[in-house]
PDB file of N, CA and C in Angstrom:
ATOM      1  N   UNK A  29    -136.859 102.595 -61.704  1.00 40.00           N
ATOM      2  CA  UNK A  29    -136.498 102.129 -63.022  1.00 40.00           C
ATOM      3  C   UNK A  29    -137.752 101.966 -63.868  1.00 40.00           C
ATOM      4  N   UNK A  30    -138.219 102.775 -64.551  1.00 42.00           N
ATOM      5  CA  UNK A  30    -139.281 102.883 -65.610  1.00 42.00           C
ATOM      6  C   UNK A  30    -139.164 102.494 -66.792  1.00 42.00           C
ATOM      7  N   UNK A  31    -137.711 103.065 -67.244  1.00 44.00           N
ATOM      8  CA  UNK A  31    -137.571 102.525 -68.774  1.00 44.00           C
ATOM      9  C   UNK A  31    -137.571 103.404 -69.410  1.00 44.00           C
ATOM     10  N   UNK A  32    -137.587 104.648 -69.670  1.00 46.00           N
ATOM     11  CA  UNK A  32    -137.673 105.762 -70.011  1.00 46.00           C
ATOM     12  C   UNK A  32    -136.173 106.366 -70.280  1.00 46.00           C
ATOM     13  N   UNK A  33    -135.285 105.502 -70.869  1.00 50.00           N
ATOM     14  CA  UNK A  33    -133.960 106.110 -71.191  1.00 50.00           C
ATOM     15  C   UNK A  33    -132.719 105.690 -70.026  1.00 50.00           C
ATOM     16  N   UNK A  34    -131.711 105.681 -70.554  1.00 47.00           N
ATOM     17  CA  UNK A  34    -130.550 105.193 -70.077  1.00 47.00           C
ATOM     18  C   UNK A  34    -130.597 105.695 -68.744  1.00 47.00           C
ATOM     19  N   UNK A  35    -130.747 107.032 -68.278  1.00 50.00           N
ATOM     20  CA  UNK A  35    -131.344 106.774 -66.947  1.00 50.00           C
ATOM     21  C   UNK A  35    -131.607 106.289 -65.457  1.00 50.00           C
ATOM     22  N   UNK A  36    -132.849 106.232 -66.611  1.00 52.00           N
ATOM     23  CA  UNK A  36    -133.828 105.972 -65.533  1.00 52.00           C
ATOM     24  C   UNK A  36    -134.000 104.146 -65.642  1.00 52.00           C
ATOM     25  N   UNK A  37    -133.080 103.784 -65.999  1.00 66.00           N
ATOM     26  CA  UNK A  37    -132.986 102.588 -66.463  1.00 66.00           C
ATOM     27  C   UNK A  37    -131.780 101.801 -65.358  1.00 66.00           C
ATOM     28  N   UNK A  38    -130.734 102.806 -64.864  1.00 68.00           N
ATOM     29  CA  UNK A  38    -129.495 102.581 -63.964  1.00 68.00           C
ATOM     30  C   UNK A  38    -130.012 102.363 -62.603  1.00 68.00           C
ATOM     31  N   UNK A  39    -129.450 101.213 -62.059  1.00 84.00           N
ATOM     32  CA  UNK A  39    -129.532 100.707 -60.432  1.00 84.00           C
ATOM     33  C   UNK A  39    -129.587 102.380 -59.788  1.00 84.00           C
ATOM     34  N   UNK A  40    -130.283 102.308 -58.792  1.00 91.00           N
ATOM     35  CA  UNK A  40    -129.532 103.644 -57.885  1.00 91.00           C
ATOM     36  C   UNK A  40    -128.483 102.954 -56.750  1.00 91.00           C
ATOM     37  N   UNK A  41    -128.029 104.641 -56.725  1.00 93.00           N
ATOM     38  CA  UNK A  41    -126.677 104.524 -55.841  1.00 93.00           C
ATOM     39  C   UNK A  41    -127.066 103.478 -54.658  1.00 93.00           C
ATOM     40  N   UNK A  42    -125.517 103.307 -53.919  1.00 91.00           N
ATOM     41  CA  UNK A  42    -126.103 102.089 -53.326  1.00 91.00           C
ATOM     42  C   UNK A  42    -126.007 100.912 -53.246  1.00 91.00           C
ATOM     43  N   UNK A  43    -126.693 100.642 -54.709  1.00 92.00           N
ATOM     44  CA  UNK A  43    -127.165  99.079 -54.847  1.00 92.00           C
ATOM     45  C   UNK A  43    -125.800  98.764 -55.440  1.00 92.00           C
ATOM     46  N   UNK A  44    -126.318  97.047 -55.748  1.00 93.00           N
ATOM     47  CA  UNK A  44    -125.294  96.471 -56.728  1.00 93.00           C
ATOM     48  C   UNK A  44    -125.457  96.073 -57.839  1.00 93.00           C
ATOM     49  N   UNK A  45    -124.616  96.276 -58.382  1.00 96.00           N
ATOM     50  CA  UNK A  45    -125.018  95.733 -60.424  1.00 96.00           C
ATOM     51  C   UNK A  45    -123.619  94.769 -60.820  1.00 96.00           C
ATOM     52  N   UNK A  46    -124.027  94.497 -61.732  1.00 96.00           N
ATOM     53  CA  UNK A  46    -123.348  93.734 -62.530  1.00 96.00           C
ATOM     54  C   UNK A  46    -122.661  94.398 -64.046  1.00 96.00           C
ATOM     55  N   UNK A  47    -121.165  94.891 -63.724  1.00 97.00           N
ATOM     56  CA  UNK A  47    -120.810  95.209 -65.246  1.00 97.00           C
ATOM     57  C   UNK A  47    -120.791  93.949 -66.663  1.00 97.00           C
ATOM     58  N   UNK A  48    -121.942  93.991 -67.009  1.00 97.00           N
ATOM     59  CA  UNK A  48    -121.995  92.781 -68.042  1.00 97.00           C
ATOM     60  C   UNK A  48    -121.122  92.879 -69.182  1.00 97.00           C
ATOM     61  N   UNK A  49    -119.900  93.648 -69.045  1.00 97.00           N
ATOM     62  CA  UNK A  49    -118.888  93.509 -70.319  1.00 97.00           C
ATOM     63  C   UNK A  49    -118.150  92.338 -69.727  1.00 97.00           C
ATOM     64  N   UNK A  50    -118.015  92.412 -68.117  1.00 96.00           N
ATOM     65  CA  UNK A  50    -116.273  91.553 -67.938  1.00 96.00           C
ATOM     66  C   UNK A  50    -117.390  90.758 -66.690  1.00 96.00           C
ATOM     67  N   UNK A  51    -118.397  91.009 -66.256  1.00 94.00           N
ATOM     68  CA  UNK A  51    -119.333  90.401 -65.136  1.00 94.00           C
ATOM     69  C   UNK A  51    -118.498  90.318 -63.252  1.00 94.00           C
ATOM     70  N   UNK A  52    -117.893  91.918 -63.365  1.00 93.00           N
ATOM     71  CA  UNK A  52    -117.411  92.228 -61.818  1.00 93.00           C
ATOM     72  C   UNK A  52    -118.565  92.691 -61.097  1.00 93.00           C
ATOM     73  N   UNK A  53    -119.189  92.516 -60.073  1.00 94.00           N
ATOM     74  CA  UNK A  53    -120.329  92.750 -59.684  1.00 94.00           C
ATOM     75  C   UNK A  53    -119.487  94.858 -58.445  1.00 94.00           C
ATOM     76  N   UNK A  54    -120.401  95.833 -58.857  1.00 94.00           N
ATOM     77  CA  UNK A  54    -120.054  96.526 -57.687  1.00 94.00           C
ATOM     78  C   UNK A  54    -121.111  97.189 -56.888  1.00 94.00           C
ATOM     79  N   UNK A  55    -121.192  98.097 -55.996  1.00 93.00           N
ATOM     80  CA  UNK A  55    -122.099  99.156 -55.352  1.00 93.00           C
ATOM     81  C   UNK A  55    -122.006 100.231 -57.053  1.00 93.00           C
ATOM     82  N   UNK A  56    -123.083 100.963 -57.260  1.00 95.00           N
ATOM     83  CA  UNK A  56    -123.782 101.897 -58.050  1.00 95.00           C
ATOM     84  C   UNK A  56    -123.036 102.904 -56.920  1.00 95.00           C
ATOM     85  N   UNK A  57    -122.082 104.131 -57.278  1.00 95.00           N
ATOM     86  CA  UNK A  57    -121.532 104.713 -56.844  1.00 95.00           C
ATOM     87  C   UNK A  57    -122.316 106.377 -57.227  1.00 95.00           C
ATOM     88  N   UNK A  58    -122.935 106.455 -58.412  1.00 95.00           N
ATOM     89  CA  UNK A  58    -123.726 107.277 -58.771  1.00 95.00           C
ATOM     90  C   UNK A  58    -123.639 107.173 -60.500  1.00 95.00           C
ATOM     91  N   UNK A  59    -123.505 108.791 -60.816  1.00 94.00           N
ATOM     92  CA  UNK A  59    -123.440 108.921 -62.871  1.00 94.00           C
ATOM     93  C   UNK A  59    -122.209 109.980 -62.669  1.00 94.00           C
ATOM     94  N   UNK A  60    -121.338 109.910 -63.673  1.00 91.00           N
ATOM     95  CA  UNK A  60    -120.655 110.461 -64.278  1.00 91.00           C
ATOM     96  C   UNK A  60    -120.590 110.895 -65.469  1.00 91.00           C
ATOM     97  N   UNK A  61    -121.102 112.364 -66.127  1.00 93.00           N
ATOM     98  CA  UNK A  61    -121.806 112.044 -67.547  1.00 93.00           C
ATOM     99  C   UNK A  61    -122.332 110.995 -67.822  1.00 93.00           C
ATOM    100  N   UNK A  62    -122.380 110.234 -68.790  1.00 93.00           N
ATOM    101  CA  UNK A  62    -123.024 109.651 -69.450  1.00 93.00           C
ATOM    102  C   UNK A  62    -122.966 107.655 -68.441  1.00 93.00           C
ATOM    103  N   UNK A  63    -121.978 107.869 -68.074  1.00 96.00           N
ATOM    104  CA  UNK A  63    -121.609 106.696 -67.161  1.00 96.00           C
ATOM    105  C   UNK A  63    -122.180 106.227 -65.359  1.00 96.00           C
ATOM    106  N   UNK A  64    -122.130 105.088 -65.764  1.00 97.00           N
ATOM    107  CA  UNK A  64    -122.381 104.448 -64.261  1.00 97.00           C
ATOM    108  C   UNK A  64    -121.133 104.544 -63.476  1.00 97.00           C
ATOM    109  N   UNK A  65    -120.791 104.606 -62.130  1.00 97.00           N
ATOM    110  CA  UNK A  65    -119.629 104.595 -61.727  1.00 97.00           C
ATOM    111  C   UNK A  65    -119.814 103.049 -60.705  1.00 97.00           C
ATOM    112  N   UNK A  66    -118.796 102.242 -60.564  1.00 97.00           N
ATOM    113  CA  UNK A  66    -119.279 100.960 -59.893  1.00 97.00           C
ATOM    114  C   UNK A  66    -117.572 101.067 -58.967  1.00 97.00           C
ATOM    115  N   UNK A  67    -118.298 100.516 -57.608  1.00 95.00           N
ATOM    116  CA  UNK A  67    -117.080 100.029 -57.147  1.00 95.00           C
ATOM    117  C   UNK A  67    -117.468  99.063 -56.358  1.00 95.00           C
ATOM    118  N   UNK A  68    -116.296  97.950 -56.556  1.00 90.00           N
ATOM    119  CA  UNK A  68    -116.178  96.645 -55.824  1.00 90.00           C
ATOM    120  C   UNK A  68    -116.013  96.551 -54.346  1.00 90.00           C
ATOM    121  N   UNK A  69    -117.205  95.544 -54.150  1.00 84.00           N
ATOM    122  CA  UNK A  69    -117.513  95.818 -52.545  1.00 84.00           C
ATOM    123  C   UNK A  69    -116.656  95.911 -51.357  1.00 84.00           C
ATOM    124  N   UNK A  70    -115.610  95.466 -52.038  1.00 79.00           N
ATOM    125  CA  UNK A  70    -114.769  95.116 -50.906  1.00 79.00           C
ATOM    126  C   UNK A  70    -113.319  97.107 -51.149  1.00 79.00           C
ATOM    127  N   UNK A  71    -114.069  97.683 -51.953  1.00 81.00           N
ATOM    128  CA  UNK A  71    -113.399  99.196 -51.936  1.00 81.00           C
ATOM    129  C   UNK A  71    -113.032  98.838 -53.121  1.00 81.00           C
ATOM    130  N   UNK A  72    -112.049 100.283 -52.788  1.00 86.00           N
ATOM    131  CA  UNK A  72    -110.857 100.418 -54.240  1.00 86.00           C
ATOM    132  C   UNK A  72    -111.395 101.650 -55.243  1.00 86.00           C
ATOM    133  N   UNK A  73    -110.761 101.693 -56.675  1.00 93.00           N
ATOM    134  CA  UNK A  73    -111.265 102.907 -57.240  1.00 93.00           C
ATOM    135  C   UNK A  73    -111.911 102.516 -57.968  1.00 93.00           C
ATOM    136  N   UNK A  74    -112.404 103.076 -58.263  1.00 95.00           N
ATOM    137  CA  UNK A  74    -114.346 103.282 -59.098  1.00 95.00           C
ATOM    138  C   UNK A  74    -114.197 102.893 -60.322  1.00 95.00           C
ATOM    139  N   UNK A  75    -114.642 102.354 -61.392  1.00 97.00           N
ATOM    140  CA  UNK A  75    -115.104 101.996 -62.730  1.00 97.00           C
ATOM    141  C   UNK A  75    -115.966 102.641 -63.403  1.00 97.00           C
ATOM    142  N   UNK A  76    -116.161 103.510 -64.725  1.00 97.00           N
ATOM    143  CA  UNK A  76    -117.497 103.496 -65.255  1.00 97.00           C
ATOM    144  C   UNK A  76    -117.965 102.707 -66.130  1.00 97.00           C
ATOM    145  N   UNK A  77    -119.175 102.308 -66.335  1.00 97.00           N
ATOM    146  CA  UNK A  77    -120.125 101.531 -67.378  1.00 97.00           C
ATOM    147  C   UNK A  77    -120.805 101.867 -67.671  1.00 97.00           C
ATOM    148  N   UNK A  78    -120.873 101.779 -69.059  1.00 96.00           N
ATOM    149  CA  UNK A  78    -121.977 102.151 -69.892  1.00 96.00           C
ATOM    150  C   UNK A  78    -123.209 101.689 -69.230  1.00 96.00           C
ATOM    151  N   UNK A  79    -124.209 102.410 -68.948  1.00 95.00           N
ATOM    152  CA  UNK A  79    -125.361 102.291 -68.912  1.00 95.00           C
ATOM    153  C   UNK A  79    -126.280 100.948 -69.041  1.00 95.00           C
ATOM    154  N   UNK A  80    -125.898 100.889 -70.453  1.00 95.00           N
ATOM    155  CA  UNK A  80    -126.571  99.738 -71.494  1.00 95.00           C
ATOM    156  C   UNK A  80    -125.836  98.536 -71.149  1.00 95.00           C
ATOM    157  N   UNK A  81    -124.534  98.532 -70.233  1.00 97.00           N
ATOM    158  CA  UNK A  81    -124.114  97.295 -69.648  1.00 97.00           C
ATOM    159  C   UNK A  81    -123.806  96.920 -68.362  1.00 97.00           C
ATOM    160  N   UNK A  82    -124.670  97.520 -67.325  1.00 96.00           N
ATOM    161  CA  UNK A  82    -124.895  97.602 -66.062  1.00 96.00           C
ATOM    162  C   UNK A  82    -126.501  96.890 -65.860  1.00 96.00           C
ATOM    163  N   UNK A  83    -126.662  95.935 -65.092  1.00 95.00           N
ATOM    164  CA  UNK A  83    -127.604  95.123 -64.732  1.00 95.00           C
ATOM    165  C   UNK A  83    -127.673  94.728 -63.317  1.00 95.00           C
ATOM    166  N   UNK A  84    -129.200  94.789 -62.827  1.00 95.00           N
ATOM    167  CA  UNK A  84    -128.789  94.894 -61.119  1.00 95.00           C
ATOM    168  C   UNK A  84    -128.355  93.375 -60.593  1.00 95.00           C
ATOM    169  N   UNK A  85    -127.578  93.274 -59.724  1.00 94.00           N
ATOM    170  CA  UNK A  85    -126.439  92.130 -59.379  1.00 94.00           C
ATOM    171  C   UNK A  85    -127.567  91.330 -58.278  1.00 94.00           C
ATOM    172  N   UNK A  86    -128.135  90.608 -58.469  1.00 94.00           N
ATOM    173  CA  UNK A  86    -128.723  89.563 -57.685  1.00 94.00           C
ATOM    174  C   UNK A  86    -128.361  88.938 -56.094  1.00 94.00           C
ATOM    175  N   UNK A  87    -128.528  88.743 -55.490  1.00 93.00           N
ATOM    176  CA  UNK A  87    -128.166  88.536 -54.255  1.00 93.00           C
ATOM    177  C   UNK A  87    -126.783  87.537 -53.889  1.00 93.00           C
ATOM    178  N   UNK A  88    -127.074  86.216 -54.778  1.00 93.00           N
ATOM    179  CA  UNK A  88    -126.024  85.583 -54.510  1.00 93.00           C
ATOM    180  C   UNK A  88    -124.744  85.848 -55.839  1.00 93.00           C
ATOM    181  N   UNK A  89    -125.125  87.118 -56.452  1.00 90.00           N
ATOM    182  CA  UNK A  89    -123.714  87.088 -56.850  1.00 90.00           C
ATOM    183  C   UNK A  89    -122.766  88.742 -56.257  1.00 90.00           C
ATOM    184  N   UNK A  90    -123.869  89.175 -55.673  1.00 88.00           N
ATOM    185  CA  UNK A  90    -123.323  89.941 -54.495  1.00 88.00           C
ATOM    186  C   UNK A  90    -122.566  89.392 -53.372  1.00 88.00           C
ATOM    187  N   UNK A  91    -123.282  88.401 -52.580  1.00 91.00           N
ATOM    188  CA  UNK A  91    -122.429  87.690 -51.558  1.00 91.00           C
ATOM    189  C   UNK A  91    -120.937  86.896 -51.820  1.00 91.00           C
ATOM    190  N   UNK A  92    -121.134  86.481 -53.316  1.00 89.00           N
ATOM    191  CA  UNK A  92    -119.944  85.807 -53.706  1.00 89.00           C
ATOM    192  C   UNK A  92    -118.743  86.653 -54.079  1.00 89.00           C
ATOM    193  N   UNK A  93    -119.533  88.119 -54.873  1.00 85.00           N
ATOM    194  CA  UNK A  93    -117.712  89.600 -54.876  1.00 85.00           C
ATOM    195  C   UNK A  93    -117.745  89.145 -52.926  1.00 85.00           C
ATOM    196  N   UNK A  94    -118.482  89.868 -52.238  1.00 84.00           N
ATOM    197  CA  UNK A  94    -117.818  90.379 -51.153  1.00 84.00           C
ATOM    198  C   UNK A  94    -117.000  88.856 -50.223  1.00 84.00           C
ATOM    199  N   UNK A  95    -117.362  88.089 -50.254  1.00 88.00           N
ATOM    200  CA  UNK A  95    -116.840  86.820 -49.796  1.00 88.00           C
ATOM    201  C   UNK A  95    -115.201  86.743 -50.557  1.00 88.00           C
ATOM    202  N   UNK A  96    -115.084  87.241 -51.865  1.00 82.00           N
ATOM    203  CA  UNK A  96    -114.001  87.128 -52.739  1.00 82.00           C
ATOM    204  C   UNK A  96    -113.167  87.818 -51.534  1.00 82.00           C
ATOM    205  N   UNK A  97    -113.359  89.454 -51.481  1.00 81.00           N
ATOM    206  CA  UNK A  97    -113.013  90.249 -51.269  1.00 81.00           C
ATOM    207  C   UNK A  97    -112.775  90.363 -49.952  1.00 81.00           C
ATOM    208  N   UNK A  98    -113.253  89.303 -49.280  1.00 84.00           N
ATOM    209  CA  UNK A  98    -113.196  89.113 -47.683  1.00 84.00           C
ATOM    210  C   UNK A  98    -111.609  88.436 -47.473  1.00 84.00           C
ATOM    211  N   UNK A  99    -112.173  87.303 -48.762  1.00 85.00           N
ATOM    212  CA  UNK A  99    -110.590  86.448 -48.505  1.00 85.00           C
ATOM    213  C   UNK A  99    -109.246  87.067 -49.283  1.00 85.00           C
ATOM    214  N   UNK A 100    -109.519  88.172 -50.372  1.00 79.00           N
ATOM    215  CA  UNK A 100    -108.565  88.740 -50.711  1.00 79.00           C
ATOM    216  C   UNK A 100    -107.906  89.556 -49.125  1.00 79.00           C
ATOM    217  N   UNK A 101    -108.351  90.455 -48.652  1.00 79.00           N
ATOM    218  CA  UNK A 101    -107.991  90.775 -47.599  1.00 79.00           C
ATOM    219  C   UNK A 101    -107.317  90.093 -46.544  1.00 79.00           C
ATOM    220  N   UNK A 102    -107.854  88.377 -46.093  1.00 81.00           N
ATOM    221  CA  UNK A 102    -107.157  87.879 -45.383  1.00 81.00           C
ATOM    222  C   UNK A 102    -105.781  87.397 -46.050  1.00 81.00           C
ATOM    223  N   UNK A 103    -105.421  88.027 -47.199  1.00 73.00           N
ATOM    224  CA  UNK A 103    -104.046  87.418 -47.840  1.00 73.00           C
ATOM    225  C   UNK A 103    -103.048  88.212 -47.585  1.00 73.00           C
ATOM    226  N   UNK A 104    -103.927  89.265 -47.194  1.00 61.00           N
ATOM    227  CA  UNK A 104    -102.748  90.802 -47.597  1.00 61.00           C
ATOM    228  C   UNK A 104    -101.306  90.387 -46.423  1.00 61.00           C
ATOM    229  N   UNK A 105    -100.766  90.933 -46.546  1.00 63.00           N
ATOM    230  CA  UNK A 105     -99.092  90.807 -45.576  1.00 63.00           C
ATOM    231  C   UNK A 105     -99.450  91.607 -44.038  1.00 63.00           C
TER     232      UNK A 105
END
């Protein structure tokens, strides 16, 4: 991440970010044109975000999606 344009500016795949429109934290899934693609740790289908509103997701608000997503699962039927 240099700074050098929308970019080179995006988490790489992988990691986790933060969509700062609605603040769902996911894995950096890669680019889709112009878009970030994010998906929530715990699966499911993919999201894109703008660029300019993707921010890398910090540790404890990583642990807190997948903890969500741990106990969503223990609900299922």
């Amino acid at each position: 991440m240099n700074g050098e344009g929308p970019e080179s500016s995006a988490p790489e795949p992988g990691s986790f970010a933060v969509d700062t429109r609605d603040g769902r934290v996911g894995r950096v899934m890669g680019r889709v044109g112009p878009y970030v693609q994010l998906r929530a740790p715990g699966g499911g289908a993919e999201w894109d975000c703008p660029p300019d509103s993707v921010r890398p997701a910090p540790l404890g608000e990583v642990l807190r999606a997948r903890v969500r997503e741990v106990n969503r699962e223990g609900r299922l039927p």
